[in-house]
C-alpha cells in the first residue's frame, strides 16, 4: 500500500472510548501534541453496555480519576438522569455513588470537551499498523494510507479487535453495537511480538419505553439530595428519571431451557471466556436452577430516547427467543424490542506483558489501556486511560513515570492486579480486591490524589483552589475538635447525650473522641452549636475520620509493612534463570511477569515466601558488587 | 529496624542451656516487660550493649517461668545488625519453649527458618561469600518446613482446619458479596452471622486446647520426684531409667541439684526430675538446691512424692506435701521391704485423702510397674480423647490459629457498633491467618465462592 505523510504528533491515541478519551485529554493537557483516532465520530465515549457509572469500587475509581484531573466524573455529572448513593449503612469504605447516564448526552458532552481541548486533534480512521524502529514506536498507518509520525502510542481499542458478534446461530464480524470491528490491528500487535487472548462479553436487548407497562414494576427513584462525582462540578439537583424493577418468571426460565440447543453459550459456538460477575441470562437459569426468578432492572438510556436497557438479561439467544423471553416478564407482555442482545468475542493483550506504567515491555513507547488489557467496565477503562495518557506524555517529556500503589488508590490495585495475576476472565474491580479498602474511600480520593495530579500538571487552578480550601478547613476543624474537651457537667453535651439515648460522660473527653459513639452523628454537634456550618463534604470527612480512626490507623499500620517490600525495586535487566535457589516455577513466573518490586513479585502466584527471600538476598548481593 | 522475630536458637533436645533469640524493633523493651532481674531496679533497656543480666522470666501473672541469663546486643553490633536479646534458659525443651511462647504472647512473631541469618546478610553483617549458604538454608528449610507441617496435618485435624477454612470463606463471601453486589445480595443476617462466628471461636478454642494437650506427645511432660532427704528419690530415678544417673549414697543431702532425664511412657516423652531432698538446711549450696527443687515442684506436671515407711510421717513430709497441689500427686510409700513399718493406713488416709498411693520398694523394684501404669493413666486422664491424638500442629500453626481466633473475636466484639466494611478487615485477617496453617492463599477462593453461591450479574 502506498502511504502518505499525514503529519506528526508526540502522542497518538487509537480508540475514543472511555480509556481513549482520558488518555488523549491527559496527554494534551500535559502539553503534548496529541492525535485521537476513532473508527466513528458518532461513537466517541459510547456506552455500548449498561447506562450507568459508579457503584462499589467503581465510584472510587471515578473520584480518583477526577482528583487526578480526569474527565469521567465531570462528564457524568453533566449527563446523568439519576444519581443515588448505594451501600449506605455498610460503611464509608463501600458507600458508593451510582449514576444512570444519558448515553447521548454523555457522548455529546465528551465530544465537546475533546473538540475544545487545545493540543488535541481528532481523526476518523481505522489504524491498521503500528510502525516501530529498533524496538520503539515511530508512527501509525491508517487503512486509507495516512502515515503519522509519533513518539508514543496508546492503544485503547476496547472490544473492537477482531470483534465477532453472536446472536443465536447468526455470527458476524463486528464491534460493539454492530459497529465495524478493527480487523487489521490485532495482526500488527502480534507482529510486534505481543501475545493476544480472547474474551467474551455480552449485552441485553433494548426495548421501547412506549411498550412497557410500568404499573407491574417497582419504581426506583433517584436520590433527593444533590449528588456529584466530581469535586469541581456545580452542586444542584437535576430532574431525576426513575428506573424500574421487575423479574423473570418460571415461564421465562422454561423458554430458556426449551431453547438451550439454540444457545451459543451451550452449543460450543462461543469459545472466549466470559466474566463470572456478568453471566448471560441463560447461564444464570442453568446454573441457578433452583431459583425461579431473577431480578431485572429496566433503565432509561437517556432523556431524549425511547430506548430502555434491561439490566440482568444479557444474552446471545436467537432473536426470536429473546422476544419470547422478554414477553414472559411482568410489564413486558407487549414489549417491542429495539436492539437485539448479543455476545461479543474480541482479542485482548495479555496484561502480563505490561509494565506498571501500562507501557508494553517489549516495545518502547507503546501503551495499552482499557478493555484491550482484558478489563471490563467504563470506569476501569478510563482509569487505565488517564494513567497511560500521563505516562505516555511523561515519557515524551522525559519525566519519571507515575505508578500508584495499592495502598494509594484503586487505580493502583487495578493496574497491579493486571500486571501480577493470571487472567481467566475479564477483570472487574471490586472493593474486596483492595487490601486497604478503609483508606481508599470515595470520600477521600481528592485528599489522596489531588496533589499528585497537581504535580503532573492535570489539576486546574480552580480544582487546586477548592482542594486547598477544603484541606485547610479540615485541618483546622480536626484540631479544634481534638482539643475541645467536654466534661460530665457540660450544659450542652449532657442533654444531647440524653436525647440520643447515649450514656452520660464519666470523664473529660474531646469532641473528636466522643463522636466515636455509634449513636452520635456529626449533625448532632451542628444542631447544638458545637460546630460551624460547613459544606456536606467537610462534615462527612470529619465524621468518617473521627468515627473510624481506630480501623483507619490499623490499616495505616498494615500499609507501612506492605510498603517496605514495595520500595525494594527490581532492576529491569534481571534474568531470573541466573538466580540460584529459585524454584523453577518461580523462575518461570517471574520471567513472565517481570515485577518491578519485590512486593509485586510476592503477589505472583507460584512465587513462595522462600523465593521472595532468595530474591532479596540476590538483590543485596548484586547491590554490593 | 524490622519487626521483631524470635526462635529457639539452640539445637532441639537436651543441653545444658537453651537460648531463645529475639531480633528486631523494640525487643529489649519487650523482654523488659517479662523480666524480673535478681537485682531489683535493673532494667535491660538501661543496660549497656553486650552485657548479661540474671533474673527470672515471668508470665503475665508474675509467675516465674524460668530463671535466665539475658544478654542484650544493640544494633548494629549484633549478629543480625538489629537489636538482639538472647535469653539463656535452662536446658531441655520445656523451659525454652515456655519462654518462647511467652515472647510470642507479647506480640513477637516466630522467625521464619533462616530468618536471623537472612537479616544478618541483608543488614550487611555477613559477606557475599556467605550468601549462598543463606540461600541453601532458606531453600532447605522454608518450603520443607511448610510441607512437613501441612503433611502432618492429618485426619481429624486436617478435616477441622478445612471445615474452618470453608466456613470462613463462606462468611467472607457472604459479607464481601453484600458489599460489592448490593443489588443482587442482601445484607447478611447478623443473628446468624454471630452464631456462626461464635462457633468458629469455639472450634478454634477447642483446637488450641487440643493442640496444647497434644503437645504432651511431642514435648512431653515433666515429672518431679519429691521427698525428704534419703527417702530414695535418686534410687527411684535410677530404677525408672534403669541406669545410674544420680549419685546414690546413704548420706542425706547428696543430691544437690536437680538432675533430670527422659524416659518414655507409652510413647509420651517424660522428663523426670530428681530434686534435692527438701529440708531446712544451713548449707548454702544445699539451700540453693532446695529452693530450686521447690520451683521444680511448682512447674512439674506430675509429682511423685516419696514417703519412708521406716520413719513414719514427719513434719518435713507434711511441709513438702503442703507445697504440692494434690491434683498432680502420686504417693509412693517406699522401703516396704523393711520390717520397721511406721506408716499406717490411717496415717495415709488422714494426710492424703484420695491421692493415689502405691506401696513398694524402689530397691527391690516392688511397685514400679504399678507406678508406670499410674503415671500413664494420670497423663492421659488429662482429657486426651482419641480424636485429638491426631492433633499435631506446630507452634507456628498454633500462632496462626490463635491470631485467627483473635480476629474473629474482634468481629464479634464490634458487630453491633461498627459497619460491615470495618468488620471485613478482621474477617479477612482471620482468613489470612488460617491460610497460613495450610499455606493457601484464600483470597481468590472467596471470589470463587461469591460467584458460585450468589447469582450475580447485571
GROMACS .gro file of C-alpha atoms in nm, chain B residues 27-452:
model
  426
  652UNK     CA    1   1.295  -0.644   7.151
  653UNK     CA    2   1.482  -0.511   7.453
  654UNK     CA    3   1.176  -0.323   7.576
  655UNK     CA    4   0.956  -0.627   7.512
  656UNK     CA    5   1.178  -0.855   7.720
  657UNK     CA    6   1.190  -0.592   7.994
  658UNK     CA    7   0.816  -0.645   8.025
  659UNK     CA    8   0.858  -1.012   8.118
  660UNK     CA    9   1.186  -0.997   8.305
  661UNK     CA   10   1.237  -0.973   8.679
  662UNK     CA   11   1.604  -0.910   8.749
  663UNK     CA   12   1.774  -1.058   9.053
  664UNK     CA   13   1.897  -0.713   9.138
  665UNK     CA   14   1.591  -0.504   9.185
  666UNK     CA   15   1.550  -0.195   8.975
  667UNK     CA   16   1.772  -0.313   8.692
  668UNK     CA   17   1.622  -0.251   8.350
  669UNK     CA   18   1.753  -0.416   8.038
  670UNK     CA   19   1.686  -0.108   7.832
  671UNK     CA   20   1.913   0.091   8.061
  672UNK     CA   21   2.192  -0.164   8.043
  673UNK     CA   22   2.481  -0.112   7.803
  674UNK     CA   23   2.515  -0.327   7.493
  675UNK     CA   24   2.682  -0.665   7.527
  676UNK     CA   25   2.602  -0.720   7.893
  677UNK     CA   26   2.449  -1.012   8.078
  678UNK     CA   27   2.174  -0.978   8.336
  679UNK     CA   28   2.048  -1.252   8.564
  680UNK     CA   29   1.685  -1.276   8.658
  681UNK     CA   30   1.357  -1.459   8.605
  682UNK     CA   31   1.128  -1.472   8.306
  683UNK     CA   32   0.777  -1.427   8.440
  684UNK     CA   33   0.436  -1.480   8.292
  685UNK     CA   34   0.172  -1.204   8.281
  686UNK     CA   35   0.051  -1.304   8.629
  687UNK     CA   36   0.400  -1.268   8.770
  688UNK     CA   37   0.464  -1.642   8.799
  689UNK     CA   38   0.820  -1.750   8.729
  690UNK     CA   39   0.867  -1.948   8.408
  691UNK     CA   40   1.240  -1.993   8.433
  692UNK     CA   41   1.550  -1.840   8.573
  693UNK     CA   42   1.751  -1.697   8.288
  694UNK     CA   43   2.062  -1.511   8.193
  695UNK     CA   44   1.966  -1.241   7.945
  696UNK     CA   45   2.215  -1.084   7.709
  697UNK     CA   46   2.145  -0.774   7.506
  698UNK     CA   47   2.325  -0.661   7.193
  699UNK     CA   48   2.228  -0.334   7.035
  700UNK     CA   49   2.227  -0.252   6.666
  701UNK     CA   50   2.439  -0.252   6.461
  702UNK     CA   51   2.684  -0.464   6.658
  703UNK     CA   52   2.487  -0.786   6.677
  704UNK     CA   53   2.452  -1.098   6.472
  705UNK     CA   54   2.162  -0.962   6.270
  706UNK     CA   55   2.267  -0.599   6.283
  707UNK     CA   56   1.945  -0.525   6.474
  708UNK     CA   57   1.878  -0.509   6.845
  709UNK     CA   58   1.916  -0.864   6.971
  710UNK     CA   59   1.821  -1.023   7.301
  711UNK     CA   60   1.925  -1.375   7.391
  712UNK     CA   61   1.750  -1.544   7.678
  713UNK     CA   62   1.961  -1.829   7.816
  714UNK     CA   63   1.717  -2.068   7.977
  715UNK     CA   64   1.768  -2.394   8.149
  716UNK     CA   65   1.831  -2.686   7.917
  717UNK     CA   66   1.564  -2.921   7.799
  718UNK     CA   67   1.289  -2.834   7.560
  719UNK     CA   68   1.028  -2.718   7.803
  720UNK     CA   69   1.170  -2.404   7.966
  721UNK     CA   70   1.285  -2.260   7.634
  722UNK     CA   71   0.955  -2.340   7.478
  723UNK     CA   72   0.761  -2.177   7.757
  724UNK     CA   73   0.977  -1.869   7.730
  725UNK     CA   74   0.928  -1.862   7.354
  726UNK     CA   75   0.553  -1.886   7.396
  727UNK     CA   76   0.567  -1.602   7.642
  728UNK     CA   77   0.761  -1.392   7.392
  729UNK     CA   78   0.507  -1.467   7.121
  730UNK     CA   79   0.224  -1.377   7.356
  731UNK     CA   80   0.393  -1.040   7.390
  732UNK     CA   81   0.338  -0.989   7.019
  733UNK     CA   82   0.667  -1.101   6.870
  734UNK     CA   83   0.647  -1.312   6.560
  735UNK     CA   84   0.800  -1.655   6.530
  736UNK     CA   85   1.101  -1.633   6.297
  737UNK     CA   86   1.090  -1.799   5.958
  738UNK     CA   87   1.354  -2.065   5.907
  739UNK     CA   88   1.682  -1.893   5.831
  740UNK     CA   89   1.539  -1.551   5.903
  741UNK     CA   90   1.808  -1.442   6.150
  742UNK     CA   91   2.076  -1.526   5.900
  743UNK     CA   92   1.883  -1.360   5.620
  744UNK     CA   93   1.852  -1.043   5.822
  745UNK     CA   94   2.219  -1.061   5.912
  746UNK     CA   95   2.303  -1.075   5.545
  747UNK     CA   96   2.064  -0.803   5.436
  748UNK     CA   97   2.194  -0.579   5.712
  749UNK     CA   98   2.550  -0.623   5.592
  750UNK     CA   99   2.667  -0.843   5.878
  751UNK     CA  100   2.765  -1.132   5.653
  752UNK     CA  101   2.979  -1.102   5.344
  753UNK     CA  102   2.879  -1.203   4.995
  754UNK     CA  103   3.060  -1.533   5.012
  755UNK     CA  104   2.810  -1.640   5.278
  756UNK     CA  105   2.505  -1.555   5.068
  757UNK     CA  106   2.491  -1.895   4.904
  758UNK     CA  107   2.484  -2.063   5.239
  759UNK     CA  108   2.195  -1.842   5.347
  760UNK     CA  109   2.005  -1.933   5.032
  761UNK     CA  110   2.063  -2.301   5.097
  762UNK     CA  111   1.922  -2.267   5.446
  763UNK     CA  112   1.611  -2.088   5.321
  764UNK     CA  113   1.555  -2.327   5.035
  765UNK     CA  114   1.609  -2.630   5.251
  766UNK     CA  115   1.406  -2.519   5.545
  767UNK     CA  116   1.124  -2.289   5.447
  768UNK     CA  117   0.948  -2.499   5.187
  769UNK     CA  118   1.022  -2.821   5.362
  770UNK     CA  119   0.905  -2.692   5.695
  771UNK     CA  120   0.578  -2.589   5.536
  772UNK     CA  121   0.543  -2.918   5.354
  773UNK     CA  122   0.611  -3.114   5.667
  774UNK     CA  123   0.376  -2.902   5.870
  775UNK     CA  124   0.100  -2.938   5.616
  776UNK     CA  125   0.164  -3.307   5.576
  777UNK     CA  126   0.149  -3.351   5.948
  778UNK     CA  127  -0.197  -3.205   5.948
  779UNK     CA  128  -0.380  -3.527   5.912
  780UNK     CA  129  -0.702  -3.694   5.987
  781UNK     CA  130  -0.942  -3.512   6.210
  782UNK     CA  131  -0.720  -3.207   6.249
  783UNK     CA  132  -0.693  -3.166   5.877
  784UNK     CA  133  -1.067  -3.201   5.845
  785UNK     CA  134  -1.125  -2.948   6.120
  786UNK     CA  135  -0.894  -2.693   5.961
  787UNK     CA  136  -1.060  -2.745   5.626
  788UNK     CA  137  -1.403  -2.708   5.776
  789UNK     CA  138  -1.299  -2.386   5.943
  790UNK     CA  139  -1.145  -2.260   5.623
  791UNK     CA  140  -1.455  -2.344   5.434
  792UNK     CA  141  -1.681  -2.174   5.685
  793UNK     CA  142  -1.465  -1.863   5.694
  794UNK     CA  143  -1.451  -1.846   5.315
  795UNK     CA  144  -1.829  -1.871   5.311
  796UNK     CA  145  -1.872  -1.597   5.567
  797UNK     CA  146  -1.622  -1.375   5.389
  798UNK     CA  147  -1.803  -1.439   5.063
  799UNK     CA  148  -2.135  -1.355   5.225
  800UNK     CA  149  -2.005  -1.024   5.357
  801UNK     CA  150  -1.798  -0.928   5.054
  802UNK     CA  151  -2.080  -1.013   4.816
  803UNK     CA  152  -2.315  -0.791   5.007
  804UNK     CA  153  -2.059  -0.509   4.992
  805UNK     CA  154  -1.970  -0.545   4.625
  806UNK     CA  155  -2.304  -0.654   4.485
  807UNK     CA  156  -2.566  -0.476   4.693
  808UNK     CA  157  -2.832  -0.503   4.421
  809UNK     CA  158  -2.813  -0.878   4.400
  810UNK     CA  159  -2.712  -0.979   4.752
  811UNK     CA  160  -2.890  -0.852   5.059
  812UNK     CA  161  -2.738  -0.767   5.395
  813UNK     CA  162  -2.610  -1.063   5.591
  814UNK     CA  163  -2.830  -1.183   5.874
  815UNK     CA  164  -2.648  -1.061   6.185
  816UNK     CA  165  -2.806  -1.311   6.422
  817UNK     CA  166  -2.697  -1.598   6.204
  818UNK     CA  167  -2.358  -1.440   6.145
  819UNK     CA  168  -2.296  -1.403   6.517
  820UNK     CA  169  -2.386  -1.766   6.575
  821UNK     CA  170  -2.157  -1.889   6.303
  822UNK     CA  171  -1.867  -1.673   6.419
  823UNK     CA  172  -1.915  -1.787   6.778
  824UNK     CA  173  -1.898  -2.145   6.656
  825UNK     CA  174  -1.572  -2.067   6.483
  826UNK     CA  175  -1.429  -1.920   6.802
  827UNK     CA  176  -1.542  -2.227   6.998
  828UNK     CA  177  -1.392  -2.456   6.742
  829UNK     CA  178  -1.064  -2.264   6.744
  830UNK     CA  179  -1.059  -2.278   7.122
  831UNK     CA  180  -1.115  -2.647   7.106
  832UNK     CA  181  -0.833  -2.690   6.858
  833UNK     CA  182  -0.592  -2.474   7.050
  834UNK     CA  183  -0.672  -2.667   7.364
  835UNK     CA  184  -0.627  -2.995   7.184
  836UNK     CA  185  -0.302  -2.870   7.036
  837UNK     CA  186  -0.180  -2.781   7.380
  838UNK     CA  187  -0.265  -3.126   7.505
  839UNK     CA  188  -0.122  -3.294   7.200
  840UNK     CA  189   0.197  -3.116   7.286
  841UNK     CA  190   0.233  -3.378   7.554
  842UNK     CA  191   0.312  -3.626   7.285
  843UNK     CA  192   0.573  -3.409   7.122
  844UNK     CA  193   0.712  -3.202   7.402
  845UNK     CA  194   0.646  -3.446   7.677
  846UNK     CA  195   0.557  -3.375   8.035
  847UNK     CA  196   0.764  -3.313   8.343
  848UNK     CA  197   0.755  -3.535   8.646
  849UNK     CA  198   0.936  -3.437   8.962
  850UNK     CA  199   1.037  -3.675   9.232
  851UNK     CA  200   0.997  -3.515   9.572
  852UNK     CA  201   1.051  -3.618   9.926
  853UNK     CA  202   1.266  -3.559  10.227
  854UNK     CA  203   1.636  -3.646  10.218
  855UNK     CA  204   1.732  -4.010  10.190
  856UNK     CA  205   1.379  -4.125  10.117
  857UNK     CA  206   1.504  -4.289   9.795
  858UNK     CA  207   1.444  -4.031   9.524
  859UNK     CA  208   1.765  -4.092   9.335
  860UNK     CA  209   1.715  -4.464   9.359
  861UNK     CA  210   1.370  -4.424   9.211
  862UNK     CA  211   1.508  -4.216   8.928
  863UNK     CA  212   1.769  -4.479   8.862
  864UNK     CA  213   1.518  -4.755   8.876
  865UNK     CA  214   1.290  -4.579   8.632
  866UNK     CA  215   1.578  -4.505   8.400
  867UNK     CA  216   1.743  -4.831   8.483
  868UNK     CA  217   2.080  -4.668   8.483
  869UNK     CA  218   2.292  -4.475   8.728
  870UNK     CA  219   2.247  -4.109   8.688
  871UNK     CA  220   2.223  -3.966   9.032
  872UNK     CA  221   2.481  -4.033   9.293
  873UNK     CA  222   2.319  -4.269   9.536
  874UNK     CA  223   2.461  -4.274   9.885
  875UNK     CA  224   2.318  -4.307  10.228
  876UNK     CA  225   2.429  -3.961  10.332
  877UNK     CA  226   2.129  -3.731  10.340
  878UNK     CA  227   2.163  -3.437  10.101
  879UNK     CA  228   2.390  -3.598   9.845
  880UNK     CA  229   2.183  -3.478   9.554
  881UNK     CA  230   2.249  -3.109   9.546
  882UNK     CA  231   2.089  -3.003   9.225
  883UNK     CA  232   1.807  -3.103   9.006
  884UNK     CA  233   1.903  -3.400   8.798
  885UNK     CA  234   1.692  -3.476   8.501
  886UNK     CA  235   1.649  -3.728   8.229
  887UNK     CA  236   1.396  -3.858   7.987
  888UNK     CA  237   1.201  -4.172   7.986
  889UNK     CA  238   0.933  -4.298   7.764
  890UNK     CA  239   0.592  -4.389   7.898
  891UNK     CA  240   0.376  -4.541   7.625
  892UNK     CA  241   0.511  -4.305   7.362
  893UNK     CA  242   0.493  -3.996   7.576
  894UNK     CA  243   0.829  -3.842   7.647
  895UNK     CA  244   0.855  -3.784   8.019
  896UNK     CA  245   1.117  -3.555   8.160
  897UNK     CA  246   1.181  -3.682   8.503
  898UNK     CA  247   1.347  -3.464   8.761
  899UNK     CA  248   1.511  -3.573   9.078
  900UNK     CA  249   1.513  -3.298   9.332
  901UNK     CA  250   1.741  -3.234   9.620
  902UNK     CA  251   1.580  -3.352   9.936
  903UNK     CA  252   1.382  -3.073  10.082
  904UNK     CA  253   1.473  -2.983  10.437
  905UNK     CA  254   1.573  -2.690  10.642
  906UNK     CA  255   1.946  -2.659  10.598
  907UNK     CA  256   2.234  -2.434  10.688
  908UNK     CA  257   2.448  -2.542  10.396
  909UNK     CA  258   2.444  -2.260  10.137
  910UNK     CA  259   2.491  -2.486   9.838
  911UNK     CA  260   2.226  -2.721   9.956
  912UNK     CA  261   1.989  -2.438  10.034
  913UNK     CA  262   2.002  -2.318   9.674
  914UNK     CA  263   1.932  -2.674   9.571
  915UNK     CA  264   1.629  -2.687   9.797
  916UNK     CA  265   1.486  -2.363   9.665
  917UNK     CA  266   1.537  -2.483   9.314
  918UNK     CA  267   1.361  -2.808   9.398
  919UNK     CA  268   1.059  -2.623   9.519
  920UNK     CA  269   1.049  -2.429   9.195
  921UNK     CA  270   1.065  -2.753   9.000
  922UNK     CA  271   0.779  -2.892   9.204
  923UNK     CA  272   0.573  -2.589   9.108
  924UNK     CA  273   0.645  -2.638   8.741
  925UNK     CA  274   0.613  -3.012   8.711
  926UNK     CA  275   0.306  -3.167   8.552
  927UNK     CA  276   0.313  -3.458   8.789
  928UNK     CA  277   0.492  -3.521   9.119
  929UNK     CA  278   0.591  -3.850   9.271
  930UNK     CA  279   0.606  -3.790   9.640
  931UNK     CA  280   0.805  -4.044   9.835
  932UNK     CA  281   0.741  -4.141  10.194
  933UNK     CA  282   0.967  -4.359  10.406
  934UNK     CA  283   0.780  -4.636  10.579
  935UNK     CA  284   1.056  -4.670  10.839
  936UNK     CA  285   1.045  -4.308  10.959
  937UNK     CA  286   0.670  -4.256  10.975
  938UNK     CA  287   0.516  -3.932  10.851
  939UNK     CA  288   0.730  -3.648  10.976
  940UNK     CA  289   0.692  -3.272  10.989
  941UNK     CA  290   0.922  -3.250  10.689
  942UNK     CA  291   0.689  -3.476  10.491
  943UNK     CA  292   0.396  -3.258  10.584
  944UNK     CA  293   0.591  -2.946  10.482
  945UNK     CA  294   0.667  -3.091  10.139
  946UNK     CA  295   0.317  -3.226  10.094
  947UNK     CA  296   0.166  -2.886  10.164
  948UNK     CA  297   0.370  -2.730   9.883
  949UNK     CA  298   0.228  -2.967   9.622
  950UNK     CA  299  -0.107  -2.931   9.453
  951UNK     CA  300  -0.292  -3.257   9.529
  952UNK     CA  301  -0.428  -3.295   9.175
  953UNK     CA  302  -0.083  -3.370   9.032
  954UNK     CA  303   0.037  -3.602   9.301
  955UNK     CA  304   0.127  -3.970   9.320
  956UNK     CA  305   0.247  -4.102   9.653
  957UNK     CA  306   0.496  -4.383   9.671
  958UNK     CA  307   0.545  -4.529  10.017
  959UNK     CA  308   0.900  -4.662   9.993
  960UNK     CA  309   1.102  -4.923  10.178
  961UNK     CA  310   0.807  -5.160  10.229
  962UNK     CA  311   1.066  -5.441  10.209
  963UNK     CA  312   1.198  -5.339  10.552
  964UNK     CA  313   1.030  -5.465  10.868
  965UNK     CA  314   1.026  -5.143  11.061
  966UNK     CA  315   0.686  -5.014  10.941
  967UNK     CA  316   0.576  -4.687  11.099
  968UNK     CA  317   0.324  -4.564  10.838
  969UNK     CA  318  -0.027  -4.694  10.885
  970UNK     CA  319  -0.326  -4.684  10.650
  971UNK     CA  320  -0.487  -4.437  10.891
  972UNK     CA  321  -0.187  -4.205  10.873
  973UNK     CA  322  -0.207  -4.205  10.495
  974UNK     CA  323  -0.582  -4.156  10.486
  975UNK     CA  324  -0.562  -3.863  10.720
  976UNK     CA  325  -0.288  -3.690  10.530
  977UNK     CA  326  -0.362  -3.777  10.169
  978UNK     CA  327  -0.730  -3.841  10.131
  979UNK     CA  328  -0.798  -3.963   9.780
  980UNK     CA  329  -0.450  -3.919   9.637
  981UNK     CA  330  -0.334  -4.236   9.458
  982UNK     CA  331  -0.094  -4.436   9.673
  983UNK     CA  332   0.145  -4.714   9.585
  984UNK     CA  333   0.328  -4.910   9.845
  985UNK     CA  334   0.651  -5.067   9.736
  986UNK     CA  335   1.024  -5.074   9.745
  987UNK     CA  336   1.244  -4.898   9.500
  988UNK     CA  337   1.543  -5.104   9.596
  989UNK     CA  338   1.358  -5.432   9.540
  990UNK     CA  339   1.173  -5.292   9.239
  991UNK     CA  340   0.841  -5.360   9.403
  992UNK     CA  341   0.551  -5.149   9.278
  993UNK     CA  342   0.741  -4.986   8.990
  994UNK     CA  343   0.523  -5.138   8.721
  995UNK     CA  344   0.219  -5.013   8.911
  996UNK     CA  345   0.377  -4.671   8.925
  997UNK     CA  346   0.435  -4.655   8.549
  998UNK     CA  347   0.077  -4.760   8.481
  999UNK     CA  348  -0.047  -4.495   8.715
 1000UNK     CA  349   0.168  -4.229   8.550
 1001UNK     CA  350   0.026  -4.319   8.212
 1002UNK     CA  351  -0.326  -4.324   8.344
 1003UNK     CA  352  -0.291  -3.984   8.501
 1004UNK     CA  353  -0.131  -3.821   8.197
 1005UNK     CA  354  -0.398  -3.949   7.968
 1006UNK     CA  355  -0.673  -3.869   8.212
 1007UNK     CA  356  -0.588  -3.509   8.131
 1008UNK     CA  357  -0.858  -3.545   7.872
 1009UNK     CA  358  -0.673  -3.656   7.563
 1010UNK     CA  359  -0.952  -3.802   7.361
 1011UNK     CA  360  -0.852  -4.038   7.090
 1012UNK     CA  361  -0.989  -3.791   6.839
 1013UNK     CA  362  -0.735  -3.535   6.944
 1014UNK     CA  363  -0.441  -3.764   6.915
 1015UNK     CA  364  -0.415  -3.663   6.553
 1016UNK     CA  365  -0.387  -3.303   6.651
 1017UNK     CA  366  -0.029  -3.229   6.574
 1018UNK     CA  367   0.014  -2.866   6.486
 1019UNK     CA  368   0.341  -2.690   6.535
 1020UNK     CA  369   0.394  -2.369   6.724
 1021UNK     CA  370   0.377  -2.160   6.410
 1022UNK     CA  371   0.042  -2.310   6.322
 1023UNK     CA  372  -0.078  -2.260   6.676
 1024UNK     CA  373   0.022  -1.898   6.650
 1025UNK     CA  374  -0.182  -1.863   6.331
 1026UNK     CA  375  -0.484  -2.034   6.484
 1027UNK     CA  376  -0.455  -1.801   6.776
 1028UNK     CA  377  -0.443  -1.497   6.550
 1029UNK     CA  378  -0.743  -1.622   6.357
 1030UNK     CA  379  -0.929  -1.653   6.682
 1031UNK     CA  380  -0.837  -1.300   6.782
 1032UNK     CA  381  -0.964  -1.163   6.453
 1033UNK     CA  382  -1.297  -1.344   6.480
 1034UNK     CA  383  -1.334  -1.235   6.839
 1035UNK     CA  384  -1.274  -0.878   6.727
 1036UNK     CA  385  -1.559  -0.909   6.478
 1037UNK     CA  386  -1.788  -1.044   6.746
 1038UNK     CA  387  -1.698  -0.761   6.981
 1039UNK     CA  388  -1.773  -0.485   6.735
 1040UNK     CA  389  -2.054  -0.634   6.530
 1041UNK     CA  390  -2.322  -0.413   6.674
 1042UNK     CA  391  -2.128  -0.091   6.687
 1043UNK     CA  392  -1.938  -0.071   6.363
 1044UNK     CA  393  -2.004  -0.103   5.994
 1045UNK     CA  394  -1.970  -0.407   5.773
 1046UNK     CA  395  -1.670  -0.270   5.582
 1047UNK     CA  396  -1.471  -0.246   5.906
 1048UNK     CA  397  -1.576  -0.594   6.016
 1049UNK     CA  398  -1.447  -0.708   5.680
 1050UNK     CA  399  -1.094  -0.611   5.785
 1051UNK     CA  400  -1.088  -0.868   6.064
 1052UNK     CA  401  -1.284  -1.129   5.874
 1053UNK     CA  402  -1.018  -1.113   5.608
 1054UNK     CA  403  -0.748  -1.117   5.875
 1055UNK     CA  404  -0.896  -1.436   6.019
 1056UNK     CA  405  -0.896  -1.597   5.678
 1057UNK     CA  406  -0.537  -1.499   5.612
 1058UNK     CA  407  -0.426  -1.636   5.947
 1059UNK     CA  408  -0.599  -1.964   5.881
 1060UNK     CA  409  -0.447  -1.974   5.534
 1061UNK     CA  410  -0.105  -1.968   5.699
 1062UNK     CA  411  -0.183  -2.300   5.864
 1063UNK     CA  412  -0.231  -2.474   5.532
 1064UNK     CA  413  -0.017  -2.247   5.318
 1065UNK     CA  414  -0.304  -2.149   5.092
 1066UNK     CA  415  -0.400  -1.809   4.956
 1067UNK     CA  416  -0.768  -1.797   5.035
 1068UNK     CA  417  -0.844  -1.454   4.891
 1069UNK     CA  418  -0.915  -1.586   4.544
 1070UNK     CA  419  -1.128  -1.861   4.688
 1071UNK     CA  420  -1.357  -1.600   4.838
 1072UNK     CA  421  -1.420  -1.459   4.492
 1073UNK     CA  422  -1.481  -1.806   4.354
 1074UNK     CA  423  -1.729  -1.866   4.630
 1075UNK     CA  424  -1.909  -1.540   4.568
 1076UNK     CA  425  -1.967  -1.629   4.206
 1077UNK     CA  426  -2.055  -1.984   4.292
   0.00000   0.00000   0.00000
